[in-house]
Each structure stands twice: as structure tokens, then as C-alpha cells.
Amino acid sequence: MQKILVIGGSRYFGKHLVTLLRDAGDEVTVLNRGSAAPPPGVGRLVADRDDAAQLLDALGSRTFDTVVDQVCYTPRQAAVARRVFAGRTARYVMTSTMEVYDPAPPTPEARAYAEGKRQAEAVLRGAGEGDGPEGGSPFGFAAVRTAHVLGGGREEFTGRLAHYVGRIAAGAPVDVHAAPQATSFIHHREIARFLQWTAGQSFTGAVDAASHGALDVLGLCGLVADRVGRPARHRIVEQGAPASPFSFDRAYALDNSRAVGLGFGFGRVADWLPGAIAEELAEQLGEAAR
């Protein structure tokens, strides 16, 4: 049994992670700003993770085997966490993103998000500080760079899969690049399982988390069309113009081989995506009927 703190964990796959850890017999505590109560059997701390003094007060003398940080977006947040959790945990797992490699599309918002995550990783890793295997980090640090997370119907708050289901069901065109390239996806429950597994491992450094089987936007549209029962219509965008989510004009897939080599078994996109599409379609039909 481990003592695990989850920072965030109040929505989407974070909720699944907390439940998985609890059901595996770990002693789990959730820290957030009080936005949502954790499930039964899970401890709760209320604090603003940006406020070091408030965070220290909430933690008291508590220590943990592992901290899983679901909501670290900036180097400032990472610096606070590094300072507060030094000596309180042996392992720190940050939920990062594939966007750290090269955000696509390269909008100002995407670039800012990616740079924030990239710098946060560097701070927690202790880049350029010290000579140990973790640089200057006060704990074993792992960054989970997750693929695009899908599934869950209304829980999938980004609305990206809903975009495709809604447009194709309505017969509206989907904006795509002339030669779209493949990208990586992972089911919301699979990334929760991966984070649970990572919390119990000892490896450090970055690891990519993606289901097997990269898919381009045309393949995604085809799967949606099969489920909604009408053909997908495409509208080609000019070079440099915005396109629909997951339409990329360059290769944008993750390499999950490190995770596989470490022992995690990913599923296949082709096996779970049709069910995620059906879930989203049912949600939209239910909304229309209400």
C-alpha cells in the first residue's frame, strides 16, 4: 500500500485515477481548491496549489510515497511544488502533454500552453542543477506526456470529439488539410490506468502515453461516419489556415515504446474509439430530445 497525494483529480480522467488508486488499496488523498468532494474512502485537503504558505498549512506534517500532479501548467506552479514537496515525497509524477514536443496547430494559445508545460517539467526535473541522476530534483521525477484524450461523453470537456460527431451527423463539412497526418490518442480510462501504474513504478524522466494505432483526421471522420450512419463531408483548408481539431499538416504521433518496454500494455485506438463515438452520439441525441 502506498500513501499517494493527487493534486487535482476532480474531473475527467483524474476522477478515474483517484478511484483506481483507492480500489487498489492505496491510501489516497486529493488536494484541490474545494471545487469537488472526493469519492468515499479518499482523504481531502483544500488549498490553492499556487500559494506556498496555504499549501504548507494544509499539508501540515504529512508525507507521501508518491505525488501525482494533474494540474501543473506553469513553471511557477512547479517551483512552488518543488519547494513544498521536497522531503515530503520520494516520487513526483506530473501529467504533461504531447504538446511539449511541438504544438500543433501552432496558435499563440497552444504555444503558451506547451511552453508552460515544458518549463514546468524542467523545474521539477531540476534541469541544470546538481550532478545526480535527477539533476537537482529533490525527488524521483516522471513526466507523463499524454496523447489526445477522448471518451466519456459530456465528461470530455474539450468538445473535440463532439465537434466531429455533431458536424458529421448534421451533414456539415469538416475542415481538413489537403494531406492530413496521423496523430495519437488515448482513452480517458486508459490514461487513468497508466497514471495509476506509473505511480507504483520507480522509473524517472519523460514517458509517452498513447494507445497503439495512430490515426489521421480522415480515419477519425470515417469511424464517426460509420457510427452516425451518414457519410463525412470534407472541406480542404488553405495552407496555414485553421482546420478542425486533430487535422495536422505534419506527422504528430507519439512513440509509446518506452512505456511498453517498462511493462505497460496499451490498448488499440481501433478497439475503443467506436465506443467513445457511440457514447458521444448518445449524449448529443439525448440533449436534442430534452
Coordinates of C-alpha atoms in Angstrom, one line a residue:
M1 CA 0.0 0.0 0.0
Q2 CA 1.3 3.5 -0.9
K3 CA 0.4 6.9 0.5
I4 CA -0.5 8.9 -2.6
L5 CA -1.5 12.5 -3.0
V6 CA -3.3 13.5 -6.2
I7 CA -3.2 17.3 -6.9
G8 CA -6.4 18.0 -8.9
G9 CA -8.3 14.8 -9.6
S10 CA -11.7 16.3 -9.5
R11 CA -12.8 15.8 -13.1
Y12 CA -12.4 13.6 -16.2
F13 CA -9.7 11.0 -16.0
G14 CA -8.4 12.4 -12.7
K15 CA -11.5 11.1 -11.1
H16 CA -10.9 7.6 -12.5
L17 CA -7.3 7.8 -11.3
V18 CA -8.3 8.5 -7.8
T19 CA -10.9 5.7 -7.8
L20 CA -8.4 3.2 -9.3
L21 CA -5.8 4.0 -6.6
R22 CA -8.3 3.7 -3.8
D23 CA -9.6 0.4 -5.1
A24 CA -6.1 -1.0 -5.4
G25 CA -5.7 -0.4 -1.6
D26 CA -3.6 2.7 -1.6
E27 CA -4.2 5.4 0.9
V28 CA -5.3 8.3 -1.3
T29 CA -5.6 12.0 -0.6
V30 CA -6.9 14.6 -3.0
L31 CA -5.7 18.2 -2.9
N32 CA -7.7 20.9 -4.7
R33 CA -9.4 24.2 -4.0
G34 CA -12.6 22.6 -2.7
S35 CA -14.3 22.5 -6.1
A36 CA -15.5 18.9 -5.7
A37 CA -15.5 16.4 -2.9
P38 CA -13.5 13.2 -3.5
P39 CA -15.2 9.8 -3.6
P40 CA -15.8 7.8 -0.4
G41 CA -12.7 6.4 1.2
V42 CA -10.4 9.2 -0.1
G43 CA -8.9 11.9 2.0
R44 CA -9.2 15.6 1.1
L45 CA -7.0 18.7 1.6
V46 CA -8.2 22.1 0.5
A47 CA -5.7 24.7 -0.7
D48 CA -4.7 26.8 -3.7
R49 CA -1.7 25.0 -5.1
D50 CA -0.3 28.4 -6.3
D51 CA 0.0 29.6 -2.7
A52 CA 3.0 28.0 -1.0
A53 CA 2.1 29.2 2.5
Q54 CA -1.5 27.9 2.1
L55 CA -0.2 24.6 0.7
L56 CA 2.2 24.1 3.6
D57 CA -0.5 24.8 6.1
A58 CA -2.9 22.3 4.5
L59 CA -0.2 19.6 4.3
G60 CA 0.9 20.0 7.9
S61 CA 3.4 17.2 8.7
R62 CA 2.0 14.8 6.1
T63 CA 4.4 12.9 3.8
F64 CA 3.6 10.7 0.8
D65 CA 5.3 7.9 -1.2
T66 CA 4.1 9.5 -4.4
V67 CA 2.5 12.7 -5.6
V68 CA 0.6 12.7 -8.9
D69 CA 0.2 16.3 -10.1
Q70 CA -2.7 16.6 -12.6
V71 CA -2.9 20.4 -12.8
C72 CA 0.7 21.8 -13.1
Y73 CA 0.7 24.2 -16.1
T74 CA 3.4 26.8 -15.3
P75 CA 7.0 26.9 -14.1
R76 CA 5.8 29.0 -11.1
Q77 CA 3.4 26.2 -10.1
A78 CA 6.2 23.7 -10.5
A79 CA 8.6 25.8 -8.4
V80 CA 6.1 26.0 -5.6
A81 CA 5.5 22.3 -5.7
R82 CA 9.2 21.5 -5.8
R83 CA 9.8 23.7 -2.7
V84 CA 6.8 22.4 -0.8
F85 CA 7.2 18.7 -1.5
A86 CA 11.0 18.5 -1.1
G87 CA 11.4 16.0 1.7
R88 CA 7.7 15.1 1.7
T89 CA 7.7 12.6 -1.1
A90 CA 10.1 10.2 -2.8
R91 CA 8.4 10.3 -6.2
Y92 CA 6.6 13.0 -8.2
V93 CA 4.6 12.3 -11.3
M94 CA 3.4 15.2 -13.5
T95 CA 0.7 14.8 -16.0
S96 CA 2.2 16.5 -19.0
T97 CA 1.2 16.6 -22.7
M98 CA 2.4 15.7 -26.2
E99 CA 2.2 19.4 -27.0
V100 CA 5.7 19.9 -25.3
Y101 CA 7.3 18.5 -28.4
D102 CA 5.9 21.0 -30.9
P103 CA 2.4 22.3 -30.5
A104 CA 0.1 21.7 -33.5
P105 CA -1.6 23.8 -34.7
P106 CA 1.0 26.4 -33.6
T107 CA -1.5 29.0 -32.3
P108 CA -0.4 31.5 -29.6
E109 CA -2.6 29.7 -27.1
A110 CA -1.2 26.3 -28.0
R111 CA 2.4 27.6 -27.9
A112 CA 1.8 29.2 -24.5
Y113 CA 0.3 26.0 -23.1
A114 CA 3.1 23.9 -24.4
E115 CA 5.8 26.2 -23.2
G116 CA 4.2 26.3 -19.7
K117 CA 4.2 22.5 -19.5
R118 CA 7.8 22.3 -20.9
Q119 CA 9.1 24.7 -18.4
A120 CA 7.2 23.1 -15.6
E121 CA 8.8 19.8 -16.4
A122 CA 12.2 21.4 -16.4
V123 CA 11.7 22.9 -13.0
L124 CA 10.5 19.7 -11.4
R125 CA 13.3 17.7 -13.1
G126 CA 15.9 20.1 -11.8
A127 CA 17.4 20.8 -15.2
G128 CA 20.9 22.1 -14.9
E129 CA 21.0 21.8 -11.2
G130 CA 23.2 19.3 -9.4
D131 CA 25.0 16.2 -10.7
G132 CA 22.7 13.4 -9.6
P133 CA 20.6 11.2 -11.9
E134 CA 17.7 13.6 -11.3
G135 CA 19.8 16.7 -11.6
G136 CA 18.8 19.0 -8.8
S137 CA 15.4 17.4 -8.2
P138 CA 14.6 16.6 -4.6
F139 CA 12.6 13.6 -5.6
G140 CA 12.4 11.0 -8.4
F141 CA 10.5 12.8 -11.2
A142 CA 8.5 11.4 -14.1
A143 CA 6.6 13.4 -16.7
V144 CA 3.7 11.5 -18.4
R145 CA 3.3 13.1 -21.9
T146 CA -0.2 12.1 -22.8
A147 CA -1.7 11.8 -26.2
H148 CA -5.1 13.4 -27.1
V149 CA -7.6 12.0 -24.5
L150 CA -11.0 11.0 -25.8
G151 CA -14.1 9.3 -24.5
G152 CA -16.6 9.9 -21.7
G153 CA -19.4 11.8 -23.4
R154 CA -20.0 15.0 -21.5
E155 CA -17.0 14.4 -19.3
E156 CA -14.8 15.1 -22.2
F157 CA -14.9 18.8 -21.6
T158 CA -12.8 19.9 -24.6
G159 CA -15.6 19.1 -27.0
R160 CA -13.2 17.9 -29.7
L161 CA -14.9 14.5 -30.4
A162 CA -18.3 16.3 -30.1
H163 CA -17.2 18.6 -32.9
Y164 CA -16.9 15.6 -35.3
V165 CA -20.0 13.8 -34.2
G166 CA -22.1 16.9 -34.3
R167 CA -20.9 18.1 -37.7
I168 CA -21.0 14.7 -39.5
A169 CA -24.4 13.8 -38.0
A170 CA -25.7 17.2 -39.3
G171 CA -24.2 16.8 -42.7
A172 CA -21.9 19.7 -42.2
P173 CA -18.4 19.7 -43.7
V174 CA -15.3 19.1 -41.6
D175 CA -12.3 21.4 -42.3
V176 CA -9.2 19.3 -43.0
H177 CA -5.7 19.7 -44.5
A178 CA -5.1 18.6 -48.0
A179 CA -2.8 15.8 -46.8
P180 CA -3.5 15.3 -43.1
Q181 CA -1.0 13.4 -41.0
A182 CA -1.6 10.9 -38.2
T183 CA -1.7 11.7 -34.5
S184 CA -2.0 9.8 -31.3
F185 CA -5.0 9.2 -29.0
I186 CA -5.7 7.5 -25.6
H187 CA -9.0 6.6 -23.9
H188 CA -9.8 8.5 -20.7
R189 CA -9.9 5.4 -18.7
E190 CA -6.6 4.1 -20.2
I191 CA -4.7 7.2 -19.2
A192 CA -6.1 6.9 -15.7
R193 CA -4.8 3.3 -15.6
F194 CA -1.4 4.4 -17.0
L195 CA -1.1 7.1 -14.3
Q196 CA -2.0 4.6 -11.6
W197 CA 0.6 2.2 -12.9
T198 CA 3.2 5.0 -13.1
A199 CA 2.6 5.9 -9.5
G200 CA 3.7 2.5 -8.5
Q201 CA 6.8 2.4 -10.6
S202 CA 10.3 3.7 -10.0
F203 CA 11.4 5.0 -13.4
T204 CA 12.2 8.6 -14.0
G205 CA 12.2 11.0 -16.9
A206 CA 9.6 11.6 -19.7
V207 CA 7.4 8.8 -21.0
D208 CA 4.8 9.0 -23.8
A209 CA 1.3 7.6 -23.1
A210 CA -0.7 6.7 -26.2
S211 CA -2.9 3.8 -27.4
H212 CA -1.5 1.8 -30.3
G213 CA -2.5 2.9 -33.8
A214 CA -2.0 6.5 -34.8
L215 CA -4.9 7.9 -36.8
D216 CA -5.3 10.8 -39.1
V217 CA -8.4 13.0 -39.3
L218 CA -9.8 11.2 -42.3
G219 CA -9.7 7.9 -40.5
L220 CA -11.4 9.6 -37.5
C221 CA -14.1 11.0 -39.7
G222 CA -14.6 7.6 -41.3
L223 CA -15.2 6.0 -37.9
V224 CA -17.6 8.7 -36.9
A225 CA -19.5 8.4 -40.2
D226 CA -19.8 4.6 -39.7
R227 CA -21.4 5.2 -36.3
V228 CA -23.8 8.1 -37.2
G229 CA -24.9 6.4 -40.4
R230 CA -24.1 9.1 -42.9
P231 CA -21.0 10.0 -45.0
A232 CA -18.5 12.5 -43.8
R233 CA -18.0 15.6 -45.9
H234 CA -14.6 17.3 -46.0
R235 CA -13.6 20.9 -46.9
I236 CA -9.9 21.4 -47.7
V237 CA -8.3 24.4 -46.0
E238 CA -5.6 26.5 -47.4
Q239 CA -2.0 26.1 -46.2
G240 CA -1.7 27.8 -42.9
A241 CA -5.4 28.2 -42.3
P242 CA -7.2 26.8 -39.2
A243 CA -8.6 23.3 -39.5
S244 CA -10.7 21.0 -37.3
P245 CA -9.2 19.5 -34.2
F246 CA -6.8 16.6 -34.9
S247 CA -6.2 17.7 -38.5
F248 CA -2.4 18.2 -38.8
D249 CA -0.3 19.1 -41.8
R250 CA 2.7 17.2 -40.4
A251 CA 3.3 14.0 -38.5
Y252 CA 2.2 14.4 -34.9
A253 CA 2.2 10.9 -33.3
L254 CA 3.8 9.8 -30.1
D255 CA 6.3 6.9 -29.6
N256 CA 5.0 4.7 -26.7
S257 CA 7.9 2.2 -26.9
R258 CA 9.5 3.3 -23.6
A259 CA 6.2 2.7 -21.7
V260 CA 5.8 -0.6 -23.4
G261 CA 9.3 -1.6 -22.6
L262 CA 8.8 -0.7 -19.0
G263 CA 5.8 -3.1 -18.9
F264 CA 2.6 -1.3 -19.6
G265 CA 0.2 -2.8 -22.1
F266 CA -1.7 -0.2 -24.1
G267 CA -5.0 -0.9 -26.0
R268 CA -5.6 -0.1 -29.6
V269 CA -7.4 3.1 -30.8
A270 CA -9.4 1.0 -33.3
D271 CA -10.8 -1.1 -30.4
W272 CA -12.1 1.7 -28.1
L273 CA -12.8 4.7 -30.4
P274 CA -16.0 3.4 -31.9
G275 CA -17.4 3.0 -28.4
A276 CA -16.3 6.5 -27.5
I277 CA -18.1 7.9 -30.6
A278 CA -21.2 6.0 -29.8
E279 CA -21.1 7.4 -26.3
E280 CA -20.8 11.0 -27.6
L281 CA -23.6 10.4 -30.2
A282 CA -25.9 9.1 -27.5
E283 CA -25.1 12.2 -25.4
Q284 CA -26.0 14.5 -28.3
L285 CA -29.2 12.7 -29.2
G286 CA -30.2 12.8 -25.5
E287 CA -29.5 16.6 -25.4
A288 CA -31.6 17.1 -28.5
A289 CA -34.5 15.1 -27.1
R290 CA -34.6 17.1 -23.8

